[in-house]
Amino acid sequence: MPEGGSGVAKMEPDLEAGQGIPPRDSSSVIDATIRELERTSGRGGIRRRTADALEKFFRMHERETTIATEIRAGCVTFITMSYIVIVNPHILANCFEPSRGDLSKETTGQIRDPVVFGHIHAATCVTAIIACLWVGLFANLPFGMAAGMGLNSYFTYGVCWLLDVKPGAALVAVLVQGVTFALLSVTGLCNAVQALCPDCIKKALTVAIGLFQAFIGLRFAGVVVPSPHTLVTLGDLTSMNMWLAISGVLLIAVLLSFNVKGSMVMGIGFVTITSWVMGLTDPPKAVFAFPNFMNPLHALDFQAFWDDSGKLLWVALALLVVALFDTAGVQFGAGLQAGLIDQGGKLPGSRQAFLAS
């Protein structure tokens, strides 16, 4: 043992000198270490470590964003896309109606079968939760994922109504399409198709989807209604629902023109509160409610699908093609707007985003 103390005591000045700290005895080093552990293990330390972990995992600094910005953006995205949890069940519930096939009896305002509506509503919410978590955690993309507003209309009015297909058999066709789409996503074929598709086509798909969603909004607002002669015609100009919807759209447009943050949330809030005050709609009776789930296998009719497989395989193919190009267009448009498209025109994480779809 060297003269003057233990080996630890002799090494101590060298270690601390390398850190620019005056030499101390072993007890002071231990005390300082304990105080540092206590400081970092408190609430502040937990918050810092959590923030650092989130920043590294989601690469926020690289994308020039912050946790506060992401939280605000997530809330706005939820509010602006939450309409799907009502509109999607309204559209899909029509395929279970006895009057399907007669477009004049199509409904947008009332719920005919609350049980069917509840099942579809719960499925819409659960699938949106799973898809959003998947695209956020595995693709690291700020995309809101939910049921598509194009395929649900095609499923109801194109397949179940016009082709007179049983809903259970049509759902099996959707299952076939979904499994095939997942396999194409895992193998990278979806990315290959997206890369081969010209940018102009992907931009056009994004615009077309927006126009289609605008048409659905006009239909639910009563601005346009079905017509046996011209497919659609002008709605009832005396309807307060229609004028309230139009005023909400105009309000959002004006606020956006002045670059007001939260314009869409303000417009949605204005229309919602005004409709309650005017008695056009009833305010919610409860904030929370238990979802109405059912076994999804009970809704599938494999025998009916097999009996009509010659027609329904083409339906599955049509659903697959629409879903593929729909997703490719939306990914490109959203990624381009968010500045996530690289120099090669590719979207990082697009394979996992396809799989989430």
Coordinates of C-alpha atoms in Angstrom, one line a residue:
M1 CA 0.0 0.0 0.0
P2 CA 1.5 3.4 -1.0
E3 CA 2.3 5.9 1.8
G4 CA -0.3 8.5 2.6
G5 CA -3.6 6.4 2.4
S6 CA -5.4 3.9 0.3
G7 CA -5.2 3.3 -3.4
V8 CA -8.6 4.9 -3.9
A9 CA -7.6 8.0 -2.1
K10 CA -4.5 8.3 -4.2
M11 CA -6.5 7.9 -7.5
E12 CA -9.1 10.5 -6.4
P13 CA -7.1 13.7 -7.1
D14 CA -6.3 12.4 -10.6
L15 CA -9.9 11.7 -11.5
E16 CA -11.2 14.9 -10.2
A17 CA -8.4 17.0 -11.6
G18 CA -9.3 15.6 -15.0
Q19 CA -12.7 17.1 -14.5
G20 CA -11.4 20.4 -13.3
I21 CA -12.7 19.8 -9.8
P22 CA -10.5 20.5 -6.7
P23 CA -9.3 17.3 -5.0
R24 CA -11.6 16.1 -2.2
D25 CA -11.6 13.1 0.1
S26 CA -13.6 10.0 -0.6
S27 CA -16.5 10.9 1.7
S28 CA -17.2 14.2 -0.1
V29 CA -17.2 12.5 -3.5
I30 CA -19.7 9.9 -2.2
D31 CA -21.9 12.7 -0.7
A32 CA -21.8 14.7 -4.0
T33 CA -22.8 11.5 -6.0
I34 CA -25.7 10.8 -3.7
R35 CA -27.0 14.4 -4.0
E36 CA -26.7 14.2 -7.8
L37 CA -28.7 10.9 -7.8
E38 CA -31.3 12.4 -5.6
R39 CA -31.6 15.5 -7.8
T40 CA -32.0 13.6 -11.1
S41 CA -34.3 11.0 -9.6
G42 CA -36.9 13.7 -8.6
R43 CA -39.7 15.0 -10.7
G44 CA -37.5 17.4 -12.6
G45 CA -35.1 14.6 -13.4
I46 CA -37.8 12.3 -14.6
R47 CA -39.2 15.1 -16.8
R48 CA -35.8 15.8 -18.3
R49 CA -35.1 12.1 -18.9
T50 CA -38.5 11.6 -20.5
A51 CA -38.1 14.7 -22.7
D52 CA -34.7 13.5 -23.8
A53 CA -36.0 10.0 -24.6
L54 CA -38.9 11.4 -26.6
E55 CA -36.6 13.7 -28.5
K56 CA -34.2 10.9 -29.4
F57 CA -36.9 8.4 -30.3
F58 CA -38.9 10.8 -32.5
R59 CA -35.9 12.9 -33.7
M60 CA -37.7 16.1 -32.8
H61 CA -34.7 18.4 -33.0
E62 CA -33.9 17.0 -36.5
R63 CA -37.4 17.8 -37.6
E64 CA -37.4 21.2 -35.9
T65 CA -40.3 20.6 -33.6
T66 CA -41.0 20.4 -29.8
I67 CA -43.0 18.2 -27.5
A68 CA -45.4 21.1 -26.9
T69 CA -45.9 21.6 -30.6
E70 CA -46.6 17.9 -31.2
I71 CA -49.2 17.9 -28.4
R72 CA -51.0 20.9 -29.8
A73 CA -50.8 19.4 -33.3
G74 CA -52.1 16.1 -32.1
C75 CA -55.1 17.7 -30.4
V76 CA -56.0 19.8 -33.5
T77 CA -55.6 16.7 -35.7
F78 CA -57.9 14.7 -33.4
I79 CA -60.6 17.4 -33.5
T80 CA -60.5 17.9 -37.2
M81 CA -60.6 14.2 -38.1
S82 CA -63.0 13.1 -35.3
Y83 CA -65.9 13.5 -37.7
I84 CA -65.0 10.1 -39.1
V85 CA -66.3 8.3 -36.0
I86 CA -69.8 9.6 -36.8
V87 CA -69.8 9.8 -40.6
N88 CA -68.3 6.3 -41.2
P89 CA -70.9 4.5 -39.1
H90 CA -73.6 6.5 -40.8
I91 CA -72.4 5.4 -44.3
L92 CA -71.7 1.8 -43.5
A93 CA -74.9 1.3 -41.4
N94 CA -76.9 1.9 -44.6
C95 CA -75.6 -1.4 -46.1
F96 CA -77.5 -3.3 -43.4
E97 CA -80.8 -1.6 -44.2
P98 CA -83.6 -3.6 -45.9
S99 CA -84.1 -0.7 -48.4
R100 CA -80.6 -0.9 -49.7
G101 CA -80.4 -0.5 -53.5
D102 CA -82.8 2.5 -53.5
L103 CA -80.6 5.6 -53.3
S104 CA -83.7 7.8 -52.7
K105 CA -83.9 6.2 -49.2
E106 CA -80.3 6.8 -48.3
T107 CA -80.0 8.6 -44.9
T108 CA -77.5 11.0 -43.5
G109 CA -79.2 12.5 -40.6
Q110 CA -80.8 9.8 -38.4
I111 CA -79.6 6.5 -36.9
R112 CA -82.0 3.8 -37.9
D113 CA -80.4 0.9 -36.1
P114 CA -78.5 2.1 -32.9
V115 CA -77.0 -1.4 -32.4
V116 CA -75.4 -1.6 -35.8
F117 CA -74.3 2.0 -35.6
G118 CA -72.7 1.3 -32.2
H119 CA -70.8 -1.7 -33.5
I120 CA -69.4 0.2 -36.5
H121 CA -68.7 3.2 -34.3
A122 CA -66.6 1.1 -31.9
A123 CA -64.7 -0.6 -34.7
T124 CA -63.9 2.8 -36.3
C125 CA -62.5 4.1 -33.1
V126 CA -60.4 1.0 -32.3
T127 CA -58.9 0.7 -35.7
A128 CA -58.0 4.4 -35.7
I129 CA -56.2 4.0 -32.4
I130 CA -54.2 1.0 -33.5
A131 CA -53.3 2.6 -36.9
C132 CA -52.3 6.0 -35.3
L133 CA -50.1 4.2 -32.7
W134 CA -48.5 2.1 -35.4
V135 CA -47.7 4.9 -37.8
G136 CA -46.4 7.0 -34.9
L137 CA -44.2 4.4 -33.1
F138 CA -42.9 2.4 -36.0
A139 CA -43.0 4.8 -38.9
N140 CA -42.3 8.0 -36.9
L141 CA -44.7 9.9 -39.1
P142 CA -47.1 12.6 -37.9
F143 CA -50.1 11.2 -39.7
G144 CA -53.6 10.7 -38.4
M145 CA -55.0 7.3 -39.5
A146 CA -58.6 6.4 -39.7
A147 CA -61.2 4.8 -42.0
G148 CA -61.1 5.9 -45.6
M149 CA -63.9 8.1 -46.8
G150 CA -63.8 6.8 -50.3
L151 CA -63.8 3.0 -49.8
N152 CA -66.6 3.1 -47.2
S153 CA -69.0 4.8 -49.7
Y154 CA -67.9 2.3 -52.4
F155 CA -68.5 -0.6 -50.0
T156 CA -72.0 0.6 -49.1
Y157 CA -73.4 2.1 -52.3
G158 CA -71.3 0.4 -54.9
V159 CA -71.0 -3.2 -53.6
C160 CA -73.9 -3.8 -51.1
W161 CA -76.5 -1.6 -52.9
L162 CA -75.8 -1.6 -56.6
L163 CA -74.3 -5.1 -56.8
D164 CA -76.8 -6.4 -54.2
V165 CA -74.1 -8.2 -52.2
K166 CA -74.8 -9.3 -48.7
P167 CA -72.8 -7.2 -46.1
G168 CA -71.3 -10.3 -44.6
A169 CA -69.9 -11.5 -47.9
A170 CA -68.7 -8.0 -48.8
L171 CA -66.8 -7.9 -45.5
V172 CA -65.0 -11.1 -46.4
A173 CA -63.9 -9.3 -49.6
V174 CA -62.6 -6.5 -47.4
L175 CA -60.7 -9.0 -45.3
V176 CA -59.1 -10.6 -48.4
Q177 CA -58.1 -7.1 -49.6
G178 CA -56.7 -6.2 -46.2
V179 CA -54.6 -9.3 -45.9
T180 CA -53.3 -8.8 -49.5
F181 CA -52.5 -5.2 -48.8
A182 CA -50.6 -6.1 -45.7
L183 CA -48.5 -8.7 -47.6
L184 CA -47.7 -6.1 -50.3
S185 CA -46.7 -3.6 -47.6
V186 CA -44.4 -6.1 -45.8
T187 CA -42.7 -7.2 -49.1
G188 CA -42.1 -3.6 -50.2
L189 CA -44.3 -3.8 -53.3
C190 CA -46.4 -0.9 -52.2
N191 CA -43.3 1.2 -52.0
A192 CA -42.3 0.1 -55.4
V193 CA -45.7 1.1 -56.9
Q194 CA -45.4 4.4 -55.1
A195 CA -42.0 5.0 -56.5
L196 CA -43.1 4.2 -60.1
C197 CA -46.2 6.5 -59.8
P198 CA -45.4 10.0 -61.2
D199 CA -45.6 12.8 -58.7
C200 CA -48.3 14.5 -60.8
I201 CA -50.5 11.5 -60.3
K202 CA -49.9 11.4 -56.6
K203 CA -50.7 15.1 -56.3
A204 CA -53.8 14.6 -58.4
L205 CA -54.9 11.7 -56.1
T206 CA -54.5 14.0 -53.0
V207 CA -56.6 16.7 -54.6
A208 CA -59.3 14.2 -55.8
I209 CA -59.6 12.8 -52.3
G210 CA -60.1 16.3 -51.0
L211 CA -62.8 17.0 -53.5
F212 CA -64.6 13.7 -52.7
Q213 CA -64.5 14.6 -49.0
A214 CA -65.8 18.0 -49.8
F215 CA -68.7 16.4 -51.7
I216 CA -69.5 14.2 -48.7
G217 CA -69.5 17.3 -46.5
L218 CA -71.9 19.1 -48.9
R219 CA -74.1 16.0 -48.9
F220 CA -74.3 15.8 -45.1
A221 CA -74.8 19.5 -44.8
G222 CA -77.7 19.3 -47.2
V223 CA -76.2 21.6 -49.8
V224 CA -76.7 18.9 -52.4
V225 CA -79.2 16.0 -52.3
P226 CA -79.7 12.9 -54.5
S227 CA -81.7 13.4 -57.8
P228 CA -83.0 10.6 -60.1
H229 CA -82.4 12.8 -63.1
T230 CA -79.0 14.6 -62.5
L231 CA -77.6 12.3 -59.7
V232 CA -77.4 15.4 -57.4
T233 CA -79.3 18.7 -57.1
L234 CA -79.4 21.7 -54.9
G235 CA -80.7 21.1 -51.4
D236 CA -83.3 23.0 -49.4
L237 CA -82.2 26.7 -49.3
T238 CA -84.4 27.4 -46.3
S239 CA -82.5 24.8 -44.1
M240 CA -80.7 26.4 -41.1
N241 CA -78.4 23.4 -40.9
M242 CA -77.2 24.1 -44.4
W243 CA -76.5 27.8 -43.8
L244 CA -74.8 27.1 -40.5
A245 CA -72.5 24.6 -42.2
I246 CA -71.7 27.2 -45.0
S247 CA -71.0 29.9 -42.4
G248 CA -68.6 27.6 -40.6
V249 CA -66.7 26.9 -43.8
L250 CA -66.5 30.6 -44.6
L251 CA -65.3 31.4 -41.1
I252 CA -62.5 28.8 -41.3
A253 CA -61.5 30.2 -44.8
V254 CA -61.3 33.8 -43.5
L255 CA -59.3 32.8 -40.4
L256 CA -56.9 30.7 -42.5
S257 CA -56.4 33.7 -44.9
F258 CA -55.2 35.7 -41.9
N259 CA -53.0 32.8 -40.7
V260 CA -54.9 32.5 -37.4
K261 CA -53.6 29.5 -35.5
G262 CA -56.4 27.0 -34.6
S263 CA -58.7 28.2 -37.4
M264 CA -60.3 24.9 -38.0
V265 CA -60.8 24.2 -34.3
M266 CA -62.5 27.7 -34.0
G267 CA -64.7 27.0 -36.9
I268 CA -65.8 23.6 -35.6
G269 CA -66.4 25.0 -32.2
F270 CA -68.5 27.8 -33.6
V271 CA -70.7 25.5 -35.6
T272 CA -71.1 23.0 -32.7
I273 CA -72.0 25.6 -30.1
T274 CA -74.3 27.5 -32.4
S275 CA -76.2 24.4 -33.4
W276 CA -76.8 23.6 -29.6
V277 CA -78.0 27.2 -28.9
M278 CA -80.3 27.2 -31.9
G279 CA -81.7 23.8 -31.1
L280 CA -80.6 22.2 -34.4
T281 CA -78.8 19.4 -32.6
D282 CA -78.9 18.1 -29.0
P283 CA -75.8 18.5 -26.9
P284 CA -74.2 15.2 -25.7
K285 CA -75.9 13.6 -22.7
A286 CA -72.7 12.1 -21.4
V287 CA -69.0 12.6 -21.8
F288 CA -68.0 9.0 -21.6
A289 CA -69.8 5.8 -22.5
F290 CA -68.8 2.1 -22.8
P291 CA -68.2 1.0 -26.5
N292 CA -70.6 -1.5 -28.1
F293 CA -68.3 -4.3 -29.3
M294 CA -69.1 -7.5 -31.1
N295 CA -67.2 -10.5 -32.3
P296 CA -66.0 -9.5 -35.8
L297 CA -66.1 -13.1 -37.0
H298 CA -69.9 -13.0 -36.5
A299 CA -70.2 -10.4 -39.2
L300 CA -68.3 -12.4 -41.8
D301 CA -70.3 -14.7 -44.1
F302 CA -67.7 -16.9 -45.8
Q303 CA -70.2 -19.2 -47.4
A304 CA -71.9 -16.3 -49.2
F305 CA -68.5 -15.0 -50.3
W306 CA -67.7 -18.4 -51.7
D307 CA -71.0 -18.7 -53.5
D308 CA -70.5 -15.4 -55.1
S309 CA -66.7 -15.5 -55.3
G310 CA -66.6 -14.8 -59.1
K311 CA -68.0 -11.3 -58.4
L312 CA -66.5 -10.6 -55.0
L313 CA -62.9 -11.4 -56.0
W314 CA -63.1 -8.6 -58.5
V315 CA -64.6 -6.4 -55.7
A316 CA -61.6 -7.3 -53.5
L317 CA -59.2 -6.4 -56.4
A318 CA -61.0 -3.0 -56.9
L319 CA -60.7 -2.3 -53.1
L320 CA -57.0 -3.2 -53.2
V321 CA -56.2 -0.9 -56.2
V322 CA -58.2 2.0 -54.7
A323 CA -56.6 1.5 -51.2
L324 CA -53.1 1.3 -52.7
F325 CA -53.2 4.5 -54.8
D326 CA -55.3 6.3 -52.2
T327 CA -52.7 5.6 -49.5
A328 CA -49.8 6.4 -51.9
G329 CA -51.4 9.8 -52.8
V330 CA -52.2 10.8 -49.2
Q331 CA -48.8 9.8 -48.0
F332 CA -47.1 11.8 -50.6
G333 CA -49.3 14.9 -50.2
A334 CA -49.1 14.9 -46.4
G335 CA -45.4 14.2 -46.4
L336 CA -44.8 17.0 -49.0
Q337 CA -46.7 19.5 -46.9
A338 CA -44.8 18.5 -43.7
G339 CA -41.5 18.7 -45.5
L340 CA -40.7 15.0 -44.9
I341 CA -40.1 14.0 -48.6
D342 CA -36.4 13.4 -49.2
Q343 CA -34.4 14.5 -52.2
G344 CA -35.2 11.3 -54.0
G345 CA -38.9 11.9 -53.6
K346 CA -39.3 9.2 -51.0
L347 CA -41.1 9.3 -47.7
P348 CA -39.0 7.8 -44.8
G349 CA -41.1 5.2 -42.9
S350 CA -43.6 4.7 -45.8
R351 CA -43.5 0.9 -45.5
Q352 CA -44.7 1.0 -41.9
A353 CA -47.3 3.6 -42.9
F354 CA -48.6 1.4 -45.7
L355 CA -48.8 -1.5 -43.2
A356 CA -50.8 0.7 -40.8
S357 CA -53.2 1.5 -43.5

